[in-house]
Amino acid sequence: MKTVRWLVLCLAFLTMISGCSGPLSSESHSSESNLPNHKKITLTLWYWNRSIDDELLTRAEKQFPDIELNTQKIGGDFKAKLKTTLAAHSGEPDIVALNDWMVELFPSADRFYDLRTLGADQFKDQYLEWKWNQGITPDDKMIAFPMDTGPTALFYRSDLFEQAGLPSDPAKVSATIRTWDDYMTAGEQLRQKVGSRSFLADNIVNVYNQMLAQNTDLYFKPDGSYIGNQSPHIRLGWQTAVAFHKKHLLANADGWTPEWNASVNNGKVASFVGAIWMKQVLTEAAPDTAGKWRVARAPGGDGNLGGSFISILKSSKHPKEAFEVLTWLQNPEHQLEAYQKIGLFPSTPGVYDDPAMEIPEPFFGGQATGLIFAASARNVKSSYFGERYPVIHGIVTRRLANVAKQDADPDALWTETQDRIERELQR
Amino acid sequence: MLREIWKHRAVYAAISPFYLLFGIFGLFPIGFSLYLAFHKWDGIGDMTYNGWGNFRYLVTDNEFWQAVGNTFAIWVYSTIPMLFFALIIAFLLYAPFVKMRTLWRVGFFLPNVTSIVAVAIIFGALFANNFGFLNYLLQLLGLPTIQWLNVPWGIQIAISSMVVWRWTGYNAIIYLAGLQSIPHVLYEAAKMDGATGAQAFFRITIPMLRPVILFTVITSTIGGMQLFTEPQVLVGNDGGAGASGMTIVLYLYRESFVNNYFGYGAAVGWGMFLIIALFSIVNWKLVQGKK
């Protein structure tokens, strides 16, 4: 009797403990069949929904018969989960997808394989140079391999542009609205003709972000020194964004909010500069305006915002095989496929001339927007972000938002921002 | 003593899961956060000893003090109406003329079990600047609209209203339990002495409820100081326009998990601990009265 009681207790305890250590992933589909007749290597891959085509991952199993690919689609805060895992030094995947926040991982570059030691250089020619360079740390380690990119362009409502007496054909828009000043002038014309029913752009932070996305000198030099207080690009971006607000050209619709969705759907926003992945966001947010949107080259030049990378962690026991899988997944052919299937824009310029780029899109009035983004992607300049980019950029954009939302004095805020950054850099 | 423990080992084994889990998931993190507060750590690389550096930074950090101010403002905007309404609701639930009391009790308690994220999304739609429901109502009435989520008090009212919505019923149930524990004889005696309803309420109900009120004030102080999900979902990691919705815990979260200053985040946590402790003592003194 006593033994039974103990057993029950132990069992109860064990169930409690085991409840805490379930699998990390929300979805996991490793193939459990094929018991090892010959030794199979297991590679774990972490990605988030729509960062890699699921069907391609299934095909990878056939492509590499000796590798069992344990793909884990990580939901929720991917970055936090990856960092926690890195900090814990356990349960790390072999291959991991990274978003553009991967600059934050540069100080921990030793936790990743330098992909060039695995032979990455032989693929270099196939990828956009600026994209390739982004994955390389200042001390010259390549820790991240290109996945998709985020070339930017001007999204605009052709009907509203027409009403305002502006050019509405993408080629003409690209030709006439070439600079941010041109764009601002167009906005004033729109304001005169259409009134306050429609605004030229969505919000002040997006204007600033887009200007930065087109520029080379950002907040830091590769040696780590801060240049944000003297870089003409940063100051000009701030001033232009403020000018947009002062001229009442902004709908003040923050990105990723229901307000933004409503504003693009009901015509309050007549245009915005955005990366290619905004296509999907826009299509889902503004179904009522289908057919009215067009895409032209961005005012102020071509830029890039976002895009992702893929890496191999140092803890992996099979870096060679992991590298084979990684380069196979991201080869030009598969990048093109991912573009067609889930809209990930290739970082392999070789496929930009493919007919797939010329498929007309009904939401954009039958325009083949792929061509615009391809041209944009080719022209992006290499820029250096630095691992503290996200923090510093956050400090600046939060204050910039206050200019638009609370009518704060932009000059006083600029000084305050620089003081705040100086303090930030000291800790 | 060890022999006593061994004699009752089955009992100790039965209660051990709590202590083991508390040790792993409660005690250890507390100790570790104290250790962390004296270090610099980006969450992945090596920790470096920073002495009192994090705390020195903390006391001169405008953003932290703004977060403290915001948290207090939200606490005041939410706790006072919440406890007031809760008391009234409890009184009504206890009143003999109310029918279907269980149904009402369940109804008032229901908001408490709703997911905060869902609540925050709904309230976001209510308070939205341009296409929000409240502004729609204001427009219908011919009143000027309010940029709720652009002005500091607007953001704070929006967050407070979420707290009020969620916790009023909870506190009402606690008050109800308190009311039920007051002996009937007191009221009967008061009635015989010719006391009015109001007199009975202020002279018997409130004094007898004092310990319960103290309990709700302290729990809502702790809850209010730890406000996180509501502002995070409503206005984002940066606390919205002018960081007016930045609460202490949201700041802790942003510094640690967004900006990767884990050591500093831990220091913020300990700063918050001190503030809650002080504030609870002040509340205790106030509600306890002169005794």
XYZ file of C-alpha atoms in Angstrom:
718
model
C 0.000 0.000 0.000
C 2.771 2.341 0.991
C 4.705 1.668 -2.189
C 1.625 2.417 -4.238
C 1.249 5.760 -2.516
C 4.856 6.608 -3.256
C 4.493 5.568 -6.847
C 1.424 7.748 -7.285
C 3.250 10.673 -5.753
C 6.277 10.216 -7.956
C 4.108 9.894 -11.009
C 2.197 13.032 -10.151
C 5.447 14.876 -9.678
C 6.911 13.618 -12.917
C 3.872 14.675 -14.910
C 4.156 18.140 -13.421
C 7.817 18.434 -14.308
C 7.437 17.027 -17.785
C 4.655 19.520 -18.436
C 7.281 22.231 -18.291
C 9.572 20.853 -20.918
C 7.443 20.412 -23.983
C 8.831 21.131 -27.438
C 9.683 24.756 -28.068
C 8.094 25.013 -31.429
C 4.483 25.600 -32.201
C 4.581 23.487 -35.307
C 7.105 20.898 -36.127
C 7.071 18.441 -38.911
C 10.081 16.259 -38.943
C 9.763 12.991 -40.712
C 9.604 10.264 -38.145
C 9.696 7.411 -40.622
C 12.862 5.970 -42.219
C 14.467 4.397 -39.245
C 18.210 4.758 -39.631
C 19.389 1.975 -41.904
C 22.312 4.159 -42.764
C 23.157 7.005 -40.459
C 21.086 10.070 -41.126
C 22.196 13.486 -39.988
C 19.556 15.549 -38.265
C 19.589 19.280 -38.911
C 17.271 21.595 -37.066
C 16.077 24.694 -38.843
C 14.239 27.591 -37.259
C 12.157 29.935 -39.357
C 9.016 31.964 -38.994
C 5.840 31.774 -40.976
C 6.294 32.858 -44.588
C 10.054 33.348 -44.341
C 10.739 30.146 -46.263
C 8.327 28.298 -48.494
C 7.040 25.267 -46.551
C 6.727 23.182 -49.659
C 10.368 23.827 -50.545
C 11.376 22.541 -47.116
C 9.474 19.339 -47.767
C 11.308 18.976 -51.044
C 14.633 19.474 -49.283
C 14.185 16.104 -47.625
C 14.172 14.434 -51.011
C 17.046 16.526 -52.235
C 19.218 15.501 -49.301
C 18.457 11.851 -48.564
C 21.135 11.653 -45.900
C 19.778 14.564 -43.951
C 16.761 14.617 -41.772
C 15.573 18.180 -41.732
C 13.780 19.046 -38.535
C 12.050 22.266 -39.488
C 10.531 24.285 -36.701
C 8.254 27.157 -37.419
C 8.797 29.443 -34.442
C 5.806 31.588 -33.611
C 5.625 34.648 -31.383
C 8.689 36.750 -30.676
C 11.273 34.969 -32.812
C 14.136 37.242 -31.809
C 13.528 36.805 -28.080
C 13.315 33.038 -28.455
C 16.533 32.875 -30.415
C 18.364 35.098 -27.952
C 17.139 33.118 -24.965
C 18.314 29.939 -26.629
C 21.696 31.458 -27.403
C 22.002 32.662 -23.829
C 21.104 29.233 -22.480
C 23.692 27.499 -24.687
C 21.282 24.657 -25.245
C 18.652 23.622 -27.720
C 20.165 25.725 -30.458
C 19.095 24.957 -34.024
C 21.680 24.225 -36.700
C 20.270 26.660 -39.215
C 18.361 29.776 -38.289
C 16.519 32.425 -40.248
C 17.202 36.001 -39.153
C 15.348 39.184 -39.829
C 16.942 42.591 -40.342
C 17.515 42.869 -36.589
C 20.419 40.478 -37.103
C 22.827 43.436 -36.738
C 22.142 43.140 -33.016
C 23.845 39.747 -33.140
C 27.116 41.080 -34.541
C 28.724 41.314 -31.080
C 27.952 37.606 -30.739
C 29.420 36.717 -34.121
C 31.483 33.978 -32.490
C 28.281 32.033 -31.939
C 27.883 31.692 -35.706
C 29.947 30.049 -38.408
C 31.853 32.382 -40.667
C 30.107 31.242 -43.805
C 33.142 32.041 -45.925
C 35.085 29.302 -44.175
C 32.405 26.985 -45.512
C 32.883 28.257 -49.040
C 30.308 31.031 -49.299
C 32.479 33.095 -51.630
C 31.782 30.842 -54.598
C 28.132 32.037 -54.501
C 28.898 35.719 -54.051
C 28.363 36.646 -57.700
C 24.819 35.368 -57.656
C 23.659 37.781 -54.953
C 23.179 41.526 -54.710
C 26.425 42.995 -53.469
C 24.913 45.349 -50.920
C 22.787 42.556 -49.511
C 25.752 40.229 -49.301
C 27.763 42.852 -47.439
C 25.073 43.347 -44.823
C 25.732 39.871 -43.462
C 29.405 40.648 -42.840
C 30.536 41.984 -39.467
C 32.972 44.907 -39.181
C 35.755 42.459 -38.334
C 35.018 40.661 -41.570
C 33.099 37.572 -40.572
C 30.187 36.579 -42.738
C 27.576 35.327 -40.306
C 24.433 35.725 -42.391
C 23.535 34.556 -45.878
C 21.027 36.492 -48.021
C 17.408 35.417 -48.126
C 14.863 37.889 -49.470
C 15.232 41.672 -49.747
C 12.983 44.667 -49.306
C 13.512 47.090 -52.194
C 11.405 50.210 -51.782
C 9.177 52.104 -54.177
C 6.357 54.635 -54.212
C 2.898 53.133 -53.754
C 0.246 55.569 -54.910
C -3.428 55.856 -55.797
C -3.594 56.573 -59.511
C -7.182 57.863 -59.268
C -6.337 60.376 -56.543
C -3.197 61.478 -58.361
C -5.312 61.997 -61.454
C -7.860 64.058 -59.540
C -5.063 66.228 -58.269
C -3.805 66.806 -61.785
C -0.650 64.848 -61.125
C 0.742 62.264 -63.496
C -0.847 58.918 -62.801
C 0.995 56.582 -65.113
C 3.837 54.778 -63.264
C 6.466 55.698 -65.857
C 5.449 59.360 -65.738
C 5.295 59.395 -61.964
C 8.756 57.870 -61.806
C 9.994 60.508 -64.241
C 8.420 63.575 -62.624
C 8.523 62.785 -58.902
C 12.237 62.192 -58.614
C 13.218 63.862 -55.382
C 11.640 64.272 -51.972
C 11.073 67.924 -52.871
C 9.189 66.902 -56.011
C 7.151 64.571 -53.887
C 6.383 67.337 -51.412
C 5.301 69.665 -54.217
C 3.025 66.932 -55.532
C 1.588 66.637 -52.038
C 0.776 70.316 -51.899
C -0.963 70.079 -55.238
C -2.932 67.091 -53.984
C -3.905 69.053 -50.912
C -5.160 71.971 -52.978
C -7.192 69.860 -55.359
C -8.478 67.055 -53.146
C -8.531 68.892 -49.828
C -8.104 67.146 -46.506
C -9.985 64.071 -47.673
C -6.663 62.571 -48.732
C -3.140 63.093 -47.510
C 0.009 62.490 -49.499
C 1.708 60.112 -47.078
C 0.875 57.940 -44.103
C 3.066 59.118 -41.219
C 6.139 61.110 -40.288
C 8.219 58.142 -39.165
C 7.734 56.369 -42.459
C 8.995 59.409 -44.368
C 12.107 59.448 -42.205
C 12.603 55.680 -42.413
C 12.328 55.709 -46.167
C 14.855 58.490 -46.545
C 17.271 56.564 -44.369
C 16.637 53.408 -46.358
C 17.974 55.223 -49.413
C 21.151 56.487 -47.801
C 24.588 55.202 -47.031
C 25.731 57.081 -43.949
C 23.484 56.249 -41.049
C 24.171 56.564 -37.362
C 27.492 54.750 -37.178
C 30.746 54.244 -39.005
C 32.034 50.670 -39.224
C 34.612 51.501 -36.565
C 31.707 52.013 -34.187
C 31.897 55.795 -33.903
C 28.637 57.730 -33.815
C 28.011 60.099 -36.713
C 24.256 60.615 -36.401
C 24.671 64.184 -35.161
C 26.732 65.236 -38.178
C 25.589 62.875 -40.917
C 23.786 65.082 -43.460
C 21.444 62.206 -44.277
C 20.111 61.897 -40.776
C 19.603 65.651 -40.378
C 18.034 65.961 -43.826
C 15.754 63.004 -43.140
C 14.604 64.647 -39.921
C 14.061 68.012 -41.582
C 12.205 66.585 -44.557
C 9.953 64.504 -42.331
C 9.221 67.604 -40.253
C 8.495 69.592 -43.417
C 5.959 66.955 -44.478
C 4.215 67.447 -41.172
C 4.368 71.253 -41.298
C 2.812 71.263 -44.763
C 0.008 68.996 -43.555
C 0.849 66.212 -45.957
C 0.548 63.375 -43.457
C -2.488 61.334 -42.510
C -0.837 60.490 -39.166
C -1.743 56.841 -39.588
C 0.827 54.731 -37.755
C 1.990 51.578 -39.453
C 0.680 48.198 -38.260
C -2.449 49.662 -36.697
C -6.138 49.325 -37.598
C -5.997 53.083 -38.250
C -3.462 52.589 -40.981
C -5.553 49.874 -42.549
C -8.652 52.051 -42.440
C -6.760 55.034 -43.825
C -5.447 53.214 -46.866
C -8.761 51.524 -47.442
C -10.872 54.673 -47.420
C -8.554 56.918 -49.382
C -7.171 59.017 -46.560
C -3.699 57.956 -47.641
C -2.983 58.692 -51.275
C 0.542 57.328 -51.376
C 3.450 56.118 -49.321
C 6.959 54.919 -49.908
C 7.381 51.350 -48.798
C 9.244 48.117 -49.274
C 7.936 45.372 -51.511
C 6.492 43.421 -48.598
C 4.040 46.265 -48.135
C 2.301 44.879 -51.209
C 0.808 42.102 -49.184
C 0.071 44.368 -46.215
C -1.676 46.836 -48.498
C -3.627 44.211 -50.406
C -4.982 42.811 -47.171
C -5.669 46.200 -45.573
C -7.336 47.938 -48.489
C -9.523 45.474 -50.416
C -11.948 48.263 -51.387
C -9.287 50.108 -53.343
C -8.191 47.165 -55.476
C -7.142 48.208 -58.948
C -6.479 51.817 -57.986
C -2.976 51.464 -56.630
C 0.194 51.704 -58.709
C 3.867 51.468 -57.956
C 6.512 53.895 -59.206
C 10.184 54.378 -58.356
C 10.623 55.981 -54.966
C 11.312 59.722 -54.779
C 14.842 60.369 -53.587
C 16.283 57.167 -54.988
C 16.113 53.466 -54.482
C 16.350 51.941 -51.065
C 15.915 48.831 -49.050
C 13.949 48.211 -45.902
C 13.901 44.828 -44.243
C 14.588 41.519 -45.849
C 15.986 38.503 -44.112
C 19.031 36.306 -43.718
C 19.915 32.766 -42.772
C 22.786 31.551 -40.597
C 24.475 28.495 -39.187
C 25.088 28.410 -35.458
C 28.490 27.511 -34.122
C 26.914 24.816 -31.986
C 25.960 22.856 -35.093
C 27.839 19.596 -35.473
C 27.294 19.442 -39.204
C 28.104 22.864 -40.630
C 29.044 21.510 -44.054
C 25.738 19.775 -44.551
C 23.902 22.738 -43.072
C 25.638 25.011 -45.528
C 24.647 22.762 -48.427
C 21.021 22.848 -47.342
C 21.117 26.597 -46.785
C 22.591 27.424 -50.169
C 20.195 25.027 -51.873
C 17.208 26.650 -50.155
C 18.356 30.120 -51.166
C 19.672 29.472 -54.650
C 18.396 31.806 -57.362
C 15.901 29.296 -58.697
C 14.270 28.797 -55.309
C 14.321 32.485 -54.497
C 12.367 33.082 -57.689
C 9.950 30.369 -56.675
C 9.479 31.954 -53.249
C 8.747 35.255 -54.967
C 6.031 33.693 -57.075
C 4.519 31.722 -54.232
C 4.747 33.943 -51.171
C 6.068 37.232 -52.483
C 9.574 37.117 -51.027
C 11.684 39.333 -53.228
C 14.870 37.590 -54.447
C 18.311 38.831 -53.515
C 19.638 37.128 -56.646
C 19.570 39.690 -59.463
C 20.029 36.946 -62.050
C 16.326 36.164 -61.878
C 15.132 39.750 -62.184
C 14.705 39.325 -65.932
C 12.563 36.258 -65.518
C 9.063 36.455 -67.004
C 7.694 35.922 -63.481
C 8.627 39.524 -62.710
C 6.377 40.709 -65.517
C 3.153 39.117 -64.363
C 0.428 41.774 -64.225
C -1.148 42.258 -60.812
C -4.862 43.100 -60.681
C -4.625 44.914 -57.348
C -2.219 47.317 -59.017
C -4.418 47.857 -62.021
C -2.659 45.221 -64.074
C 0.770 46.739 -63.560
C 3.735 44.358 -63.337
C 5.233 45.813 -60.184
C 8.036 43.238 -60.062
C 9.929 45.253 -62.659
C 9.893 48.392 -60.527
C 11.170 46.585 -57.459
C 13.803 44.734 -59.473
C 15.143 48.032 -60.784
C 15.092 49.411 -57.260
C 16.877 46.393 -55.757
C 19.730 46.683 -58.240
C 20.390 50.294 -57.235
C 20.459 50.050 -53.471
C 23.684 51.392 -51.999
C 25.645 49.533 -49.363
C 25.099 51.028 -45.976
C 26.420 50.217 -42.554
C 23.962 49.803 -39.697
C 25.933 48.789 -36.623
C 24.654 46.726 -33.746
C 23.197 49.699 -31.898
C 21.214 50.888 -34.893
C 17.868 49.598 -33.574
C 18.233 51.373 -30.213
C 19.411 54.687 -31.641
C 16.889 54.601 -34.440
C 14.168 53.987 -31.861
C 15.239 57.038 -29.864
C 15.106 59.265 -32.939
C 11.840 58.009 -34.395
C 9.983 58.180 -31.068
C 10.833 61.850 -30.794
C 10.054 62.475 -34.421
C 6.626 60.951 -33.890
C 6.009 63.519 -31.170
C 6.554 66.298 -33.675
C 3.575 65.019 -35.649
C 1.392 63.835 -32.807
C 1.883 66.429 -30.129
C 3.177 69.304 -32.212
C 6.440 69.294 -30.284
C 9.088 71.813 -31.344
C 11.291 69.943 -33.808
C 14.462 71.946 -33.115
C 14.278 71.552 -29.371
C 13.544 67.882 -29.865
C 16.520 67.432 -32.168
C 18.831 68.769 -29.463
C 17.113 66.656 -26.837
C 17.436 63.599 -29.085
C 21.168 64.093 -29.535
C 21.628 64.521 -25.786
C 19.668 61.378 -25.148
C 21.732 59.451 -27.700
C 24.951 60.692 -26.160
C 23.806 59.365 -22.803
C 22.762 56.122 -24.426
C 26.144 55.608 -26.033
C 27.914 55.999 -22.721
C 26.296 53.046 -21.068
C 13.932 18.179 13.409
C 15.271 16.190 10.495
C 13.860 13.109 12.113
C 10.488 14.777 12.383
C 10.667 15.598 8.693
C 11.635 12.064 7.865
C 8.752 10.749 9.934
C 6.311 12.802 7.902
C 8.162 12.350 4.643
C 5.053 11.447 2.692
C 3.445 14.710 3.677
C 6.552 16.706 2.863
C 6.861 14.915 -0.441
C 3.277 15.833 -1.188
C 3.901 19.527 -0.653
C 7.388 19.502 -2.159
C 6.381 20.283 -5.792
C 5.356 23.780 -4.817
C 8.623 24.488 -3.040
C 10.716 22.901 -5.748
C 8.954 24.826 -8.491
C 9.049 27.995 -6.437
C 12.768 27.483 -5.917
C 13.395 27.020 -9.619
C 10.982 29.525 -11.076
C 10.605 31.981 -8.197
C 13.550 32.151 -5.880
C 16.295 31.589 -8.404
C 15.134 34.330 -10.824
C 14.852 36.781 -7.925
C 18.392 36.066 -6.812
C 19.667 36.086 -10.361
C 18.027 39.408 -11.138
C 19.814 40.933 -8.150
C 23.104 39.569 -9.458
C 22.230 40.790 -12.929
C 21.414 44.290 -11.691
C 25.099 44.782 -10.938
C 26.268 43.641 -14.352
C 26.161 44.660 -17.965
C 24.717 41.931 -20.164
C 23.366 41.959 -23.688
C 21.600 38.656 -23.126
C 23.992 36.479 -25.090
C 27.627 37.427 -24.572
C 29.645 37.685 -21.379
C 28.466 39.598 -18.351
C 30.708 42.357 -17.110
C 30.615 43.704 -13.590
C 29.175 47.201 -13.493
C 29.000 47.941 -9.772
C 26.304 50.448 -8.945
C 26.434 51.725 -12.523
C 22.970 50.528 -13.487
C 21.427 52.072 -10.392
C 23.297 55.328 -10.902
C 21.948 55.427 -14.429
C 18.495 54.580 -13.141
C 18.152 57.509 -10.744
C 19.163 59.985 -13.439
C 17.102 58.362 -16.190
C 14.325 60.731 -17.273
C 12.544 57.987 -19.136
C 12.409 55.813 -16.034
C 10.983 58.613 -13.924
C 8.508 59.428 -16.639
C 7.442 55.789 -16.561
C 7.041 56.010 -12.783
C 4.912 59.137 -13.207
C 2.800 57.521 -15.918
C 2.277 54.437 -13.809
C 1.085 56.503 -10.867
C -1.223 58.551 -13.061
C -2.747 55.402 -14.527
C -3.006 53.909 -11.068
C -4.926 56.929 -9.777
C -7.190 57.090 -12.846
C -8.024 53.419 -12.524
C -7.996 52.486 -8.834
C -10.220 55.208 -7.452
C -13.164 54.689 -9.829
C -12.601 50.937 -9.796
C -12.854 50.520 -6.030
C -15.722 52.992 -5.843
C -17.763 51.144 -8.464
C -16.808 47.812 -6.949
C -18.170 48.852 -3.575
C -21.441 50.026 -5.103
C -21.788 46.851 -7.144
C -21.044 44.702 -4.111
C -23.626 46.566 -2.110
C -26.228 46.051 -4.824
C -25.346 42.387 -5.188
C -25.862 41.983 -1.476
C -29.141 43.893 -1.413
C -32.165 41.681 -0.863
C -34.211 43.258 -3.687
C -31.821 42.077 -6.447
C -33.026 38.967 -8.281
C -30.834 36.368 -9.979
C -27.815 37.331 -7.911
C -25.596 34.478 -9.027
C -26.077 35.468 -12.644
C -25.056 39.055 -11.844
C -22.048 37.879 -9.903
C -20.876 35.746 -12.777
C -21.579 38.606 -15.166
C -19.504 41.088 -13.195
C -16.677 38.624 -12.787
C -16.593 37.661 -16.460
C -14.376 40.564 -17.687
C -11.663 39.294 -15.378
C -11.250 36.047 -17.264
C -11.109 37.697 -20.700
C -7.716 37.734 -22.407
C -6.049 41.102 -21.816
C -4.754 41.103 -25.366
C -8.260 40.826 -26.744
C -9.423 43.559 -24.362
C -6.593 45.848 -25.441
C -7.423 45.338 -29.102
C -11.085 46.168 -28.526
C -10.226 49.238 -26.463
C -7.779 50.247 -29.164
C -10.664 50.259 -31.612
C -12.797 52.277 -29.179
C -10.172 54.945 -28.567
C -8.613 55.073 -32.059
C -7.895 58.634 -33.192
C -9.495 58.758 -36.603
C -11.825 55.848 -36.916
C -12.464 55.027 -33.278
C -15.892 54.305 -31.847
C -15.705 57.017 -29.178
C -14.821 59.658 -31.736
C -17.647 58.389 -33.912
C -20.046 58.949 -31.006
C -18.604 62.411 -30.396
C -19.123 63.249 -34.045
C -22.709 62.003 -33.912
C -23.313 64.358 -31.025
C -21.725 67.169 -33.014
C -18.806 67.457 -30.646
C -15.178 67.875 -31.647
C -13.251 64.623 -31.725
C -10.382 63.912 -29.356
C -7.038 62.526 -30.441
C -7.208 60.010 -27.625
C -4.004 58.198 -28.420
C -1.957 61.330 -29.133
C -2.402 63.182 -25.856
C -0.886 61.919 -22.591
C -4.090 61.937 -20.551
C -5.987 60.288 -23.415
C -3.613 57.360 -23.538
C -3.654 57.075 -19.769
C -7.449 57.190 -19.626
C -7.630 54.508 -22.307
C -5.320 52.226 -20.338
C -7.078 53.008 -17.057
C -10.465 52.229 -18.518
C -9.199 48.796 -19.481
C -8.071 48.196 -15.922
C -11.376 49.427 -14.549
C -13.321 47.253 -16.949
C -11.350 44.189 -16.070
C -10.965 44.450 -12.305
C -14.101 46.166 -11.023
C -16.090 42.934 -10.933
C -13.229 41.102 -9.289
C -13.017 43.628 -6.482
C -16.814 43.679 -6.196
C -16.782 39.938 -5.495
C -14.176 40.462 -2.789
C -16.220 43.266 -1.228
C -19.262 41.050 -1.408
C -17.473 38.400 0.596
C -16.553 41.111 3.086
C -20.150 42.297 3.322
C -21.372 38.786 3.902
C -19.025 38.389 6.826
C -20.521 41.355 8.729
C -22.820 39.929 11.404
C -26.483 40.730 10.870
C -26.994 41.465 14.520
C -25.076 44.717 14.133
C -27.553 46.024 11.581
C -30.491 44.806 13.630
C -29.164 46.556 16.693
C -28.611 49.735 14.708
C -32.137 49.541 13.364
C -33.513 49.201 16.856
C -31.535 52.275 17.866
C -33.155 54.150 14.974
C -30.181 54.429 12.605
C -30.875 55.329 8.974
C -29.589 53.274 6.047
C -26.842 55.795 5.356
C -25.772 55.804 8.968
C -25.630 52.020 8.993
C -23.522 52.111 5.833
C -20.975 54.620 7.055
C -20.850 53.565 10.708
C -21.055 49.798 10.352
C -20.387 48.641 6.789
C -17.360 50.770 5.976
C -15.502 50.272 9.275
C -16.187 46.547 9.184
C -15.003 46.408 5.602
C -11.764 48.216 6.374
C -9.524 45.115 6.262
C -11.097 44.089 2.963
C -10.662 47.577 1.535
C -7.049 47.530 2.663
C -6.600 44.225 0.884
C -8.074 45.525 -2.374
C -6.060 48.737 -2.177
C -2.818 46.834 -1.739
C -3.544 44.259 -4.435
C -4.587 46.965 -6.874
C -1.471 48.940 -5.982
C 0.697 45.973 -6.811
C -1.371 45.227 -9.912
C -1.328 48.864 -10.982
C 2.430 49.171 -10.533
C 2.909 46.028 -12.621
C 0.718 47.150 -15.503
C 2.173 45.807 -18.716
C -0.001 43.991 -21.227
C -2.639 46.688 -21.549
C -0.238 49.467 -22.611
C 1.952 47.087 -24.581
C -0.861 45.909 -26.809
C -2.614 49.275 -26.951
C 0.316 51.579 -27.730
C 3.307 49.313 -28.344
C 6.714 48.834 -26.763
C 7.507 52.542 -26.820
C 4.502 53.615 -24.821
C 2.775 55.494 -27.634
C 2.840 59.207 -28.362
C 5.242 61.002 -26.058
C 5.746 57.700 -24.203
C 2.690 58.604 -22.118
C 1.660 54.979 -21.884
C 5.100 53.821 -20.837
C 4.671 52.028 -17.518
C 7.490 50.791 -15.306
C 7.166 47.174 -16.369
C 6.833 48.099 -20.013
C 10.037 50.102 -19.622
C 11.704 47.139 -17.954
C 10.567 44.932 -20.812
C 11.737 47.330 -23.492
C 15.139 47.924 -21.942
C 15.712 44.191 -21.459
C 14.085 42.418 -24.325
C 13.950 45.065 -27.042
C 17.109 47.057 -26.339
C 19.035 44.132 -24.778
C 20.159 45.906 -21.613
C 19.394 42.982 -19.372
C 21.445 44.247 -16.447
C 19.710 47.584 -16.568
C 16.334 45.887 -16.916
C 17.048 44.000 -13.696
C 17.949 47.260 -11.982
C 14.646 48.741 -13.135
C 12.912 45.724 -11.624
C 14.545 46.337 -8.262
C 13.737 50.019 -8.474
C 10.138 49.043 -9.038
C 10.260 46.670 -6.082
C 11.323 49.521 -3.815
C 8.609 51.788 -5.140
C 5.883 49.190 -4.656
C 7.101 48.422 -1.154
C 7.138 52.100 -0.167
C 3.803 52.750 -1.774
C 2.195 49.754 -0.085
C 3.390 50.985 3.293
C 1.973 54.439 2.616
C -1.338 52.907 1.573
C -1.374 50.729 4.655
C -0.944 53.738 6.898
C -3.596 55.731 5.060
C -6.261 53.060 5.006
C -5.525 51.766 8.499
C -6.332 55.216 9.801
C -5.157 56.500 13.155
C -5.051 53.151 14.906
